Short mmCIF file of N, CA and C in Angstrom, two decimals:
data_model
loop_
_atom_site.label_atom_id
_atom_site.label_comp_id
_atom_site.label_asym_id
_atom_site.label_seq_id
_atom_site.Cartn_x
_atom_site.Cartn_y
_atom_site.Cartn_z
N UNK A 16 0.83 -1.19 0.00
CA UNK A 16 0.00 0.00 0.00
C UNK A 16 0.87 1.25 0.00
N UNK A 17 1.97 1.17 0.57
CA UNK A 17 2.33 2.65 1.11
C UNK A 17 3.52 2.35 -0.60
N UNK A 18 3.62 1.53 -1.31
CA UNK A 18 4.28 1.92 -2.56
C UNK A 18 3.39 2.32 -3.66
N UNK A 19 2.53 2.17 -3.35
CA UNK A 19 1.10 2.97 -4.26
C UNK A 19 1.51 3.54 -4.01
N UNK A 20 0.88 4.38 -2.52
CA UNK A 20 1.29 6.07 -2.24
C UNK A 20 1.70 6.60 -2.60
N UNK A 21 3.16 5.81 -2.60
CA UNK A 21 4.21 6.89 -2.90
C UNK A 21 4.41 6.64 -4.60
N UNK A 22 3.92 5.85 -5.08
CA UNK A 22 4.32 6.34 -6.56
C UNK A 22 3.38 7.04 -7.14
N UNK A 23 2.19 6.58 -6.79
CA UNK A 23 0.47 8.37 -7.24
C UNK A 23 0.61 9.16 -6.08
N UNK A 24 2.13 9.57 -5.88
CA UNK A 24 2.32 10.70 -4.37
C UNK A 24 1.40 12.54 -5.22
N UNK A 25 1.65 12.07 -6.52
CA UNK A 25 1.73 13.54 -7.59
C UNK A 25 0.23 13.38 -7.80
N UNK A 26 -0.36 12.10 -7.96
CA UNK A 26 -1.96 12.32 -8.37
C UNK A 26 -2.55 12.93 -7.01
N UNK A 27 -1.89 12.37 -5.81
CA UNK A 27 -3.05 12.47 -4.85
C UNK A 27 -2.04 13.44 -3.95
N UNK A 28 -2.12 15.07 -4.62
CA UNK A 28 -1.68 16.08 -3.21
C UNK A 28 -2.31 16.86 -3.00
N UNK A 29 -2.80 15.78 -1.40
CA UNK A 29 -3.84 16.46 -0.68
C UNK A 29 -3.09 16.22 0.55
N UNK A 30 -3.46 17.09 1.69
CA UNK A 30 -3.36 16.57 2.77
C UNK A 30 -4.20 15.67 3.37
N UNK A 31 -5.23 15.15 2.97
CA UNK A 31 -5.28 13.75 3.23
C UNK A 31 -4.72 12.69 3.06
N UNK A 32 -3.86 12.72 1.60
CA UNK A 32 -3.45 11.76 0.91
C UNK A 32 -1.52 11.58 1.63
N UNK A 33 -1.47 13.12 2.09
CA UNK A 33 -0.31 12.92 3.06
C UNK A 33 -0.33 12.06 4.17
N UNK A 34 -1.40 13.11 5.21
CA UNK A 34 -1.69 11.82 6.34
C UNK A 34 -1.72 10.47 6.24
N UNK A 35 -2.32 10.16 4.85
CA UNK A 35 -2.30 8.73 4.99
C UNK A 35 -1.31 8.27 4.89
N UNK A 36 -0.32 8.51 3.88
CA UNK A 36 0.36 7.64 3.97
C UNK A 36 1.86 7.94 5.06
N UNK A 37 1.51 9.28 5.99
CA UNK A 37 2.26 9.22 7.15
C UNK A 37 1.34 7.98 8.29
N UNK A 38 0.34 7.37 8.21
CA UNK A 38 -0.38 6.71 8.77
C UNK A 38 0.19 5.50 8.41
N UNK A 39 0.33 4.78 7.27
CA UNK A 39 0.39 3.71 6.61
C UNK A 39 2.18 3.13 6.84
N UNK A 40 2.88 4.63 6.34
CA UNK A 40 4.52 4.31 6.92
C UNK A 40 4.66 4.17 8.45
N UNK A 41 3.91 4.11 9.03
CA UNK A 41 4.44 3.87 10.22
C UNK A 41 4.90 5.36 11.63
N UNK A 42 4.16 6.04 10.88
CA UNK A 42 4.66 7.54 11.47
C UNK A 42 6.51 7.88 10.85
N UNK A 43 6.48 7.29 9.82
CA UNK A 43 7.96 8.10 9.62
C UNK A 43 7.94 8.90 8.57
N UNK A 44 7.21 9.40 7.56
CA UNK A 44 6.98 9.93 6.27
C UNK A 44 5.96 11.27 6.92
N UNK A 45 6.99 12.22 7.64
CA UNK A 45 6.10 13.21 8.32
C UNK A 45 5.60 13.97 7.17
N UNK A 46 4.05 14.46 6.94
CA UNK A 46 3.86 15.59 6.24
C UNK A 46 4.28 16.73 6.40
N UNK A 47 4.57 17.77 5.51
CA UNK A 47 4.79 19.30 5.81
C UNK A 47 3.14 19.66 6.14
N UNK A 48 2.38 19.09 5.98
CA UNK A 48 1.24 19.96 6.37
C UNK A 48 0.47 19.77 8.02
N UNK A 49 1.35 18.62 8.49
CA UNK A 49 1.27 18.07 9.73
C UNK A 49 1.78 19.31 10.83
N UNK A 50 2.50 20.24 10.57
CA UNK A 50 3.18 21.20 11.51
C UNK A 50 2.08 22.56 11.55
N UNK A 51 1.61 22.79 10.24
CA UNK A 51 0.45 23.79 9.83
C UNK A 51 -0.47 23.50 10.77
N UNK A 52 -0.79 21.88 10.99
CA UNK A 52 -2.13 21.66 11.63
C UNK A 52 -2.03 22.09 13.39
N UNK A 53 -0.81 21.45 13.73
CA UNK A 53 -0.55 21.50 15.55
C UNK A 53 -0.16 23.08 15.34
N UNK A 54 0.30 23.99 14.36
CA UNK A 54 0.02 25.51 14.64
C UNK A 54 -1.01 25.91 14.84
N UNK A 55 -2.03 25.21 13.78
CA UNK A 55 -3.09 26.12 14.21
C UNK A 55 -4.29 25.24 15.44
N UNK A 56 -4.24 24.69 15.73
CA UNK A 56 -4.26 23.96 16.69
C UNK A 56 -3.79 24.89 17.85
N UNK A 57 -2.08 25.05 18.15
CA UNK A 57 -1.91 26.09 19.27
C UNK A 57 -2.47 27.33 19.22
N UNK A 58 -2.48 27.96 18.03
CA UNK A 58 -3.32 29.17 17.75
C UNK A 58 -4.68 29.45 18.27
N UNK A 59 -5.29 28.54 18.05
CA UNK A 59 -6.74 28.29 18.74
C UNK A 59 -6.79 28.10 19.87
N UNK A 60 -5.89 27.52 20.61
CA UNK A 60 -6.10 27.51 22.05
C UNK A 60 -5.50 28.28 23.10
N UNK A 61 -4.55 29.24 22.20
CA UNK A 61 -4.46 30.46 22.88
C UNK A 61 -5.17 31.55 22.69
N UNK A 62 -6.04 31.66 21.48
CA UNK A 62 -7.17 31.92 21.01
C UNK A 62 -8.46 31.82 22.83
N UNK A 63 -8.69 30.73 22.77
CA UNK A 63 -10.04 30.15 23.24
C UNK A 63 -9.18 30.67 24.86
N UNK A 64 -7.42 30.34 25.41
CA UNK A 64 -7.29 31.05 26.23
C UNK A 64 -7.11 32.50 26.96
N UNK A 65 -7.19 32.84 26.26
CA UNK A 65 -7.83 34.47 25.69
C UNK A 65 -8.99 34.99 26.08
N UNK A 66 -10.15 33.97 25.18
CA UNK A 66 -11.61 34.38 25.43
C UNK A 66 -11.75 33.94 27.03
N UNK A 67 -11.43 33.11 27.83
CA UNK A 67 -11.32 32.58 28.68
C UNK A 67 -11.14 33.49 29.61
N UNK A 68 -9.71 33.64 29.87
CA UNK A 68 -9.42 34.70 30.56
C UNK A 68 -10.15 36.53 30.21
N UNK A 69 -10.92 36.83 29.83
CA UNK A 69 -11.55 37.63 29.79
C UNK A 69 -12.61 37.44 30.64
N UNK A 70 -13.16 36.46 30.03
CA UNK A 70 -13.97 35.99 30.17
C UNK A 70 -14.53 35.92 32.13
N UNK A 71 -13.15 35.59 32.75
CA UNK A 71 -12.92 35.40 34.01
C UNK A 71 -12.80 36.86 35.02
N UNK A 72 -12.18 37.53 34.08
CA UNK A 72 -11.79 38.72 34.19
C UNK A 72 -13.69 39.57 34.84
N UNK A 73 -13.86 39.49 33.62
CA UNK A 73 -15.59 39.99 33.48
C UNK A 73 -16.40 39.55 34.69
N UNK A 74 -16.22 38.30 34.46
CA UNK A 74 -17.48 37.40 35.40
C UNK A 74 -16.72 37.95 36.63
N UNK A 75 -15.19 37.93 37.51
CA UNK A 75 -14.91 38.27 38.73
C UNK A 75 -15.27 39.53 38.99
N UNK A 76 -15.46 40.51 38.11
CA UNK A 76 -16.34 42.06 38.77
C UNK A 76 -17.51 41.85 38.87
N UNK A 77 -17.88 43.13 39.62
CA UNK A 77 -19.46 42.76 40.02
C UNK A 77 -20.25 43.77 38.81
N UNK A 78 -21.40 43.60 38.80
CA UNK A 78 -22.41 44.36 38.07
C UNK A 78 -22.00 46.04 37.90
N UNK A 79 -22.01 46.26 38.97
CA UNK A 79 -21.63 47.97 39.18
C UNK A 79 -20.23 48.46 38.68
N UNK A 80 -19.36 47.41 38.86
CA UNK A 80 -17.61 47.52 38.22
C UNK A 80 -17.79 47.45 36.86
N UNK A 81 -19.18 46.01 36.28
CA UNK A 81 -18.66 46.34 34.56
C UNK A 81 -19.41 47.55 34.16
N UNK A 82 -20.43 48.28 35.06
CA UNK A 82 -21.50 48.83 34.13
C UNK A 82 -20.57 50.24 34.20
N UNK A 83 -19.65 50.43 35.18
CA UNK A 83 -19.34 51.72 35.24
C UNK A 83 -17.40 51.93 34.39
N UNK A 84 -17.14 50.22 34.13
CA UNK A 84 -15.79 50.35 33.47
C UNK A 84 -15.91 50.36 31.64
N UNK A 85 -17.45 49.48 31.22
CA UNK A 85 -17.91 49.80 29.83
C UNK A 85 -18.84 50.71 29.59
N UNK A 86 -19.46 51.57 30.97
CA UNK A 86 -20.26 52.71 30.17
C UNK A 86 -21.75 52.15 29.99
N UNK A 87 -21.88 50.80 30.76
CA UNK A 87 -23.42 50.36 29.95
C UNK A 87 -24.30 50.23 31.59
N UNK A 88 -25.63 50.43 31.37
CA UNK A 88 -26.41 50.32 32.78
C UNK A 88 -26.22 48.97 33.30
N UNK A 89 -26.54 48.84 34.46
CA UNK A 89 -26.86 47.39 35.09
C UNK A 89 -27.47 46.20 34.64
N UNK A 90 -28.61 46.53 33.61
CA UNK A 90 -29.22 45.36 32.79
C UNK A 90 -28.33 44.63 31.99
N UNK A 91 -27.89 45.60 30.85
CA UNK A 91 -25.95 45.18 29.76
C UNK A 91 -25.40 44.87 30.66
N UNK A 92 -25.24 45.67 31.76
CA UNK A 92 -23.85 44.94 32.66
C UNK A 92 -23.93 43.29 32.78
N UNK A 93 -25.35 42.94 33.33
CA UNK A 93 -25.50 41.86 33.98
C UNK A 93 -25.55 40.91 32.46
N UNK A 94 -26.20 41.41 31.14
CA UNK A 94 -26.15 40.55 30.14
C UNK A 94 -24.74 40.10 29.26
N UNK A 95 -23.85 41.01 29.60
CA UNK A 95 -22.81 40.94 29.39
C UNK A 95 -21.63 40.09 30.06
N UNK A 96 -22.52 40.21 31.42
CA UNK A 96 -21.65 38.81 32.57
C UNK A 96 -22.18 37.49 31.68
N UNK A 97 -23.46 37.50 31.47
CA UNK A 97 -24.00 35.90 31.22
C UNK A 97 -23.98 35.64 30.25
N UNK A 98 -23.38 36.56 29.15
CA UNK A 98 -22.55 36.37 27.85
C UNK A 98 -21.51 35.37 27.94
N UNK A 99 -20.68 36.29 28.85
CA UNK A 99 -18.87 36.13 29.06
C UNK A 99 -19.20 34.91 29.55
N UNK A 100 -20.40 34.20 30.52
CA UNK A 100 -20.20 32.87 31.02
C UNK A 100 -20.69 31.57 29.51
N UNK A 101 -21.36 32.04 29.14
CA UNK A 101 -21.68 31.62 27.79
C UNK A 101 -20.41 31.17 27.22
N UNK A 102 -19.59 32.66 27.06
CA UNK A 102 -18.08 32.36 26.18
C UNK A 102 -17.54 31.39 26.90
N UNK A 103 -17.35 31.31 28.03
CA UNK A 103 -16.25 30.40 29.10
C UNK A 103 -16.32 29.55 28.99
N UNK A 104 -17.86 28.74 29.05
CA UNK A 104 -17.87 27.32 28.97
C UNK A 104 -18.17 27.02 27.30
N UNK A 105 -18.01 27.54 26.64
CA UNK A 105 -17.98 27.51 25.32
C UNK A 105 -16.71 27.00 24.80
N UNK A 106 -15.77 27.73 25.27
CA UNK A 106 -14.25 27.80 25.08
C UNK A 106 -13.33 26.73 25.49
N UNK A 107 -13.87 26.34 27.02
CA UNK A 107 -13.34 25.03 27.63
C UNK A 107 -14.34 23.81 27.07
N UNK A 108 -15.09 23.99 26.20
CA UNK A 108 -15.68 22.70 25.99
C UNK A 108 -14.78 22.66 24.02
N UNK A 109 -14.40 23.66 23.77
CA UNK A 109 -13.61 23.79 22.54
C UNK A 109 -12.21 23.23 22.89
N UNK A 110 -11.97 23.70 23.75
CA UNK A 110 -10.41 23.29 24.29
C UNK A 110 -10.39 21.99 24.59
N UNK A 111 -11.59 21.34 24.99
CA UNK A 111 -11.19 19.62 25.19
C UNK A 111 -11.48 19.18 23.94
N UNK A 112 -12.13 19.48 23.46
CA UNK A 112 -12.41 19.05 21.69
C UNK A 112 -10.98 19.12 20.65
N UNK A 113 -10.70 20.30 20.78
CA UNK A 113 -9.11 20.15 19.97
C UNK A 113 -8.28 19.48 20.93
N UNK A 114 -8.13 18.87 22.04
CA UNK A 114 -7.43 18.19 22.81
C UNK A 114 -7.57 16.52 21.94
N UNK A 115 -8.95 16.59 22.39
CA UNK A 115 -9.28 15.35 21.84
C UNK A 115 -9.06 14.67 20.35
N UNK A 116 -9.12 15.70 19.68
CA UNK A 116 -9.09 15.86 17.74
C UNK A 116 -7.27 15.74 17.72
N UNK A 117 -7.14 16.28 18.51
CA UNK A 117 -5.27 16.02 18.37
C UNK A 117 -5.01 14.48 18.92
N UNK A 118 -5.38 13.85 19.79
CA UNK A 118 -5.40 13.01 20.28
C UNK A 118 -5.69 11.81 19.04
N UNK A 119 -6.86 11.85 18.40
CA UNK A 119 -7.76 11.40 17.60
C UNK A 119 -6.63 11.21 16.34
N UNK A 120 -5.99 12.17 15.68
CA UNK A 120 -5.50 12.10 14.51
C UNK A 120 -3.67 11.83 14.93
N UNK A 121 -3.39 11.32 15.96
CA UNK A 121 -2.26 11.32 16.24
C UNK A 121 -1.51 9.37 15.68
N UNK A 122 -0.39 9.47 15.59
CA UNK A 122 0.20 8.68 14.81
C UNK A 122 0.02 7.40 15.55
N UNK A 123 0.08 7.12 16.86
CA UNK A 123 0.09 6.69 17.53
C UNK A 123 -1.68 5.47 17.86
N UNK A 124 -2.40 7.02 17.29
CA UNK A 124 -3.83 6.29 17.66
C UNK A 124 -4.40 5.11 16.17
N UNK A 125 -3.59 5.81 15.33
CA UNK A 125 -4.06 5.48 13.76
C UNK A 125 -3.10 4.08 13.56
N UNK A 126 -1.75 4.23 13.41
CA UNK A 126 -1.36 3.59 13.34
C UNK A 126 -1.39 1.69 13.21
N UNK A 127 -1.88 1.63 15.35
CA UNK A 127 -2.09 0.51 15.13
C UNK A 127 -3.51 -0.50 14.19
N UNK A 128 -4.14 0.66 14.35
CA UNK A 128 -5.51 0.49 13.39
C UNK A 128 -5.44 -0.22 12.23
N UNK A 129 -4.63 0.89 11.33
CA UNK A 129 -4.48 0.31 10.67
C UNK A 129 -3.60 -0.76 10.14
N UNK A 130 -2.82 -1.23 10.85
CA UNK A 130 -1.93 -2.03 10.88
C UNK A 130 -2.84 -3.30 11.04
N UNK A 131 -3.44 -3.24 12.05
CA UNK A 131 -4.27 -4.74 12.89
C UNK A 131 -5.29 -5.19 11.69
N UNK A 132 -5.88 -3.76 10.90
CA UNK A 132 -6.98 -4.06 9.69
C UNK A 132 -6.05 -4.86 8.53
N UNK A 133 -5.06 -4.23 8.06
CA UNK A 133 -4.55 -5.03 6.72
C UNK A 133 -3.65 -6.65 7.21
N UNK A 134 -3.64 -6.35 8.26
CA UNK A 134 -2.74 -8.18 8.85
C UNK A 134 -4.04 -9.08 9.39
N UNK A 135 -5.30 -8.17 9.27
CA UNK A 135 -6.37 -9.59 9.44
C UNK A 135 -7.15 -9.67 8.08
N UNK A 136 -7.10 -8.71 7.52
CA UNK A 136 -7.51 -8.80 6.17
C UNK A 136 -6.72 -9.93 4.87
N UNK A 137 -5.75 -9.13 5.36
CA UNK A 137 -4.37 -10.18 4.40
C UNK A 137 -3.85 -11.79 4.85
N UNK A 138 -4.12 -11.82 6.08
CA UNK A 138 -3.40 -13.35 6.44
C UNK A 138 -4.81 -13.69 7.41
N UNK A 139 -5.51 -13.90 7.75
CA UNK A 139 -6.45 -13.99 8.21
C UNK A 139 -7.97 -14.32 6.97
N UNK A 140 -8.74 -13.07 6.68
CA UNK A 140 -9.74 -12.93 5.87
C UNK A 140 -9.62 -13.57 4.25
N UNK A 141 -8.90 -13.34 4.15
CA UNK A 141 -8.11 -13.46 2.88
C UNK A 141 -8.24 -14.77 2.50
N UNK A 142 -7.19 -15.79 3.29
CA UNK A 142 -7.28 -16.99 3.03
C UNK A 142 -8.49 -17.51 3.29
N UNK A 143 -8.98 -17.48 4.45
CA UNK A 143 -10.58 -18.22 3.97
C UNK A 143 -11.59 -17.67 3.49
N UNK A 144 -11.43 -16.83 2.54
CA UNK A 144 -12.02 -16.10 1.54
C UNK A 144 -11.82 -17.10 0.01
N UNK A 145 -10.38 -17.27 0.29
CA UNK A 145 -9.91 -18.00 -0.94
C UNK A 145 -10.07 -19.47 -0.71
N UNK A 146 -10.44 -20.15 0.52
CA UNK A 146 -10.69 -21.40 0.49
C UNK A 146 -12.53 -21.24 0.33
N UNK A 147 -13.35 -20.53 0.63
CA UNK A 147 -14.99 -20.33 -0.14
C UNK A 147 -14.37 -20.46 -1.47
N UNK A 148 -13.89 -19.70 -2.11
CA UNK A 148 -13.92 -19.22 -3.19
C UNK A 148 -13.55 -20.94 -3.54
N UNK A 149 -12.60 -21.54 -3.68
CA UNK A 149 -12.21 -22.81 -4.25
C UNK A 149 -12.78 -23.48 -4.23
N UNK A 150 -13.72 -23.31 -2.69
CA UNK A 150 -14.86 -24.81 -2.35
C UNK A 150 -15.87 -24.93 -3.43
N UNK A 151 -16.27 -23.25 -3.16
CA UNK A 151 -17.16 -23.35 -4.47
C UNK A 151 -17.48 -23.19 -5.86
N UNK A 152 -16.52 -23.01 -6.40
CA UNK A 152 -15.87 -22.84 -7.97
C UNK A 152 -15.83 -24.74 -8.00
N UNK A 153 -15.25 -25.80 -7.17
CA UNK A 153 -14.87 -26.96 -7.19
C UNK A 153 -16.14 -27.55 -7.50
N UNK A 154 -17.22 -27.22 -6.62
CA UNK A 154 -19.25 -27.50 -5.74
C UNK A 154 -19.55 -26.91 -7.42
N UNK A 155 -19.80 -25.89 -7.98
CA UNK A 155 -20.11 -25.29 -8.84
C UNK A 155 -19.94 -26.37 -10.29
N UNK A 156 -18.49 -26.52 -10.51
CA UNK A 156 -18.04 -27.83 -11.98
C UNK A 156 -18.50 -28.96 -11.60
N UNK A 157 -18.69 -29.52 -10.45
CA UNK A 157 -18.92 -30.59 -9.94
C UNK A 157 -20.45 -31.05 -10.90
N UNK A 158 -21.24 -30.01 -9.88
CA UNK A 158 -22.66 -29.69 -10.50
C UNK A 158 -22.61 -29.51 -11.73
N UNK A 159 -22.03 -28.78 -12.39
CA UNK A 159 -22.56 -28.13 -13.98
C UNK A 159 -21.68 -29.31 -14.87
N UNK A 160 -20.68 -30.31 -14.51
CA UNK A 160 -20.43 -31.41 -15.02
C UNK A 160 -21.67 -32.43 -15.16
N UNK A 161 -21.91 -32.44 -13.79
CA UNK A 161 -23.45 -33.70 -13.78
C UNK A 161 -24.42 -32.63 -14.52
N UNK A 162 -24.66 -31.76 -15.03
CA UNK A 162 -25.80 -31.44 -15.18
C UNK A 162 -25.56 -31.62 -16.78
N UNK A 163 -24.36 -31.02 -17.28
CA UNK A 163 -24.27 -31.39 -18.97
C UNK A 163 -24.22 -32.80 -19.04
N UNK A 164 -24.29 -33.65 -18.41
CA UNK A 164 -24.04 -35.55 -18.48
C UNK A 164 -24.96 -35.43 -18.89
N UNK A 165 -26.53 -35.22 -17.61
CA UNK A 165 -27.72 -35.84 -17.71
C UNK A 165 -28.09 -34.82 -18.90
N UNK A 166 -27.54 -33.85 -19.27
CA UNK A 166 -28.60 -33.01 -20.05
C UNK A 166 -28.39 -34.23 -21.62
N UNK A 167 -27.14 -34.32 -21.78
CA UNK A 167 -26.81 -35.58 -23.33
C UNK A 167 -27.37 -36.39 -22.98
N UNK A 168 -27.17 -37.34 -21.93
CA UNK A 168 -28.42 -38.24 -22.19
C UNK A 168 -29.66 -38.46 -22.14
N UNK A 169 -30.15 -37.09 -22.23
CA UNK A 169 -31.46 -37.23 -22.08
C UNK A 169 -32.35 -37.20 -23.39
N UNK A 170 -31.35 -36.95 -24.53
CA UNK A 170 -32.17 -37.01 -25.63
C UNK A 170 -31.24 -37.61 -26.49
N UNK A 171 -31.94 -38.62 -27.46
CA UNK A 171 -30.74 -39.44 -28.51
C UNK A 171 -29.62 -38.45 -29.50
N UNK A 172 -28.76 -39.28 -29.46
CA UNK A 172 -27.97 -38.60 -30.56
C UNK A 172 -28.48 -38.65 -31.75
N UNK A 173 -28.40 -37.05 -32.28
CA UNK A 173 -28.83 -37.01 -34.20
C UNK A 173 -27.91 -37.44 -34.82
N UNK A 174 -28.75 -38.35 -36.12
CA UNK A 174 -27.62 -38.68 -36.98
C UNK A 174 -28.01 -38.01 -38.31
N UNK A 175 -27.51 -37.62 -38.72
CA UNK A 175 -28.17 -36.58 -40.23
C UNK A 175 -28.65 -37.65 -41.35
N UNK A 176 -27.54 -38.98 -41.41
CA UNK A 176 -27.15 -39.56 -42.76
C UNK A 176 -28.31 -40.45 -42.55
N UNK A 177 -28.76 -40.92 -41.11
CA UNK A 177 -30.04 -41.72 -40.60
C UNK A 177 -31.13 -41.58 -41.06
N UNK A 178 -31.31 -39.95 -40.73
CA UNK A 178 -32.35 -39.36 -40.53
C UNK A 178 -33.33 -38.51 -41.62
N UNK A 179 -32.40 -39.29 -42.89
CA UNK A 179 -32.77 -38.64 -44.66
C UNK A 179 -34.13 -40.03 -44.97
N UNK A 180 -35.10 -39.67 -45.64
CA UNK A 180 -35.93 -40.50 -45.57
C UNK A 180 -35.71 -40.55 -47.04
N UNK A 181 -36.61 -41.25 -48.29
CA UNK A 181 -36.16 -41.58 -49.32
C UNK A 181 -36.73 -40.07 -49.81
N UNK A 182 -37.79 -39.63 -49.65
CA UNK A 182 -37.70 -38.34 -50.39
C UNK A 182 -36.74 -37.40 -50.34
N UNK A 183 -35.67 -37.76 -49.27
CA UNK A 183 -34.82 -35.88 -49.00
C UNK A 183 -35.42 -35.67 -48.16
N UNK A 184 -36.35 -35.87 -47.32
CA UNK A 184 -36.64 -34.36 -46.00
C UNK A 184 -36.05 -35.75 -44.84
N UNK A 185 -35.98 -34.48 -43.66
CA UNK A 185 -35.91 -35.16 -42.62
C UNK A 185 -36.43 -35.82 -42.13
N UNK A 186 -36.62 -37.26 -40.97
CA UNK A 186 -37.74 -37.52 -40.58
C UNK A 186 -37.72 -37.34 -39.33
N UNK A 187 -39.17 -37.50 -38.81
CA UNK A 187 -39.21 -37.34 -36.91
C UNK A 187 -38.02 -37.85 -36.24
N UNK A 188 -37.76 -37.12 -35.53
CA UNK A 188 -36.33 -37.87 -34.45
C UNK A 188 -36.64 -39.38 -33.68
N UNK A 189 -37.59 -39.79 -33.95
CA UNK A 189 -38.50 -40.67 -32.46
C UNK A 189 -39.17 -41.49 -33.34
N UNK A 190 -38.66 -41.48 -34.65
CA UNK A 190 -40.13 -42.14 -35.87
C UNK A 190 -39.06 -43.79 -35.72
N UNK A 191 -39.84 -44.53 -36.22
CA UNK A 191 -39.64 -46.24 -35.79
C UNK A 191 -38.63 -46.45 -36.95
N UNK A 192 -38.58 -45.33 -37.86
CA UNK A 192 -37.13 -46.12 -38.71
C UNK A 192 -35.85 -45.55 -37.97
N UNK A 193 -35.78 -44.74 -36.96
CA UNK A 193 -34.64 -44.68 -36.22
C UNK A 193 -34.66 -45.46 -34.95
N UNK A 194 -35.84 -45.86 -34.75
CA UNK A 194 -35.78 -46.84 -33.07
C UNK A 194 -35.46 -47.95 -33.14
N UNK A 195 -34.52 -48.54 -34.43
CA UNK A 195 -33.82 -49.84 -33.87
C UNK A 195 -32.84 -49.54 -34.25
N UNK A 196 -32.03 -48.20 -34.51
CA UNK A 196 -30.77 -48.35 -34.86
C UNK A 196 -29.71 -47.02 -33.48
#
């Protein structure tokens, strides 16, 4: 598999078609697009720690601290706290998600996967795939041997030179000048 890959490396450039076959080598055929991803990956989660810490920031003043540090009455103030708590748990439920998605696509998790799929497929599935296959290709001639037997004997052999009556035409296959010969 991974010499496919790499010889339609030019048909298939995608970063999927990278991953895979950094998946398939064994984690040693690192992609260049593999470093792009854990950037932006950190990007986002200093991103989301960001919104976070604001976020904390906000919610630890009271009503009267935000309404009088953004300028907005007590109602905004207070909708603006239950915003920021909105954002917070928004952010930490994002942050275990790209935790997890990194986790998920890591060399380590894929790897044995696919490894365990093509060594039960190939030495496992395979062969008794190919012993059905023989049994019944073998079951199959067996049958369609007996079946062309009985199908010939089930009706006499034509004889042409027999079967000329004195005028020239043919006669019945079954007529009594062929039933004693």
């Amino acid at each position: 598999v991974l010499a496919f890959l790499n010889k339609n490396k030019d048909n298939f450039d995608s970063l999927i078609s990278a991953m895979l076959i950094y998946y398939v080598s064994g984690c040693n055929i690192v992609p260049e697009n593999l470093n792009d991803i854990t950037q932006l990956i950190a990007m986002v989660k200093s991103m989301l720690a960001a919104a976070n810490d604001l976020a904390d920031n906000i919610a630890s003043d009271g009503v009267d601290d935000v309404a009088t540090s953004c300028g907005l009455d007590k109602a905004a103030a207070t909708a603006l706290q239950n915003g920021v708590q909105v954002i917070s748990v928004v952010s930490q439920d994002l942050e275990k998600l790209l935790g997890s998605f990194k986790g998920i696509i890591s060399c380590q998790n894929i790897n044995p996967i696919y490894t365990s799929l093509v060594h039960d497929a190939t030495c496992t599935e395979a062969v008794n795939g190919f012993n059905w296959l023989y049994g019944s290709c073998f079951a199959l001639c067996i049958c369609a041997m007996t079946m062309i037997t009985f199908r010939a004997a089930l009706y006499p052999v034509k004889r042409p030179e027999l079967d000329l009556d004195q005028t020239g035409l043919s006669a019945p296959l079954l007529s009594s000048k062929n039933g004693g010969h």
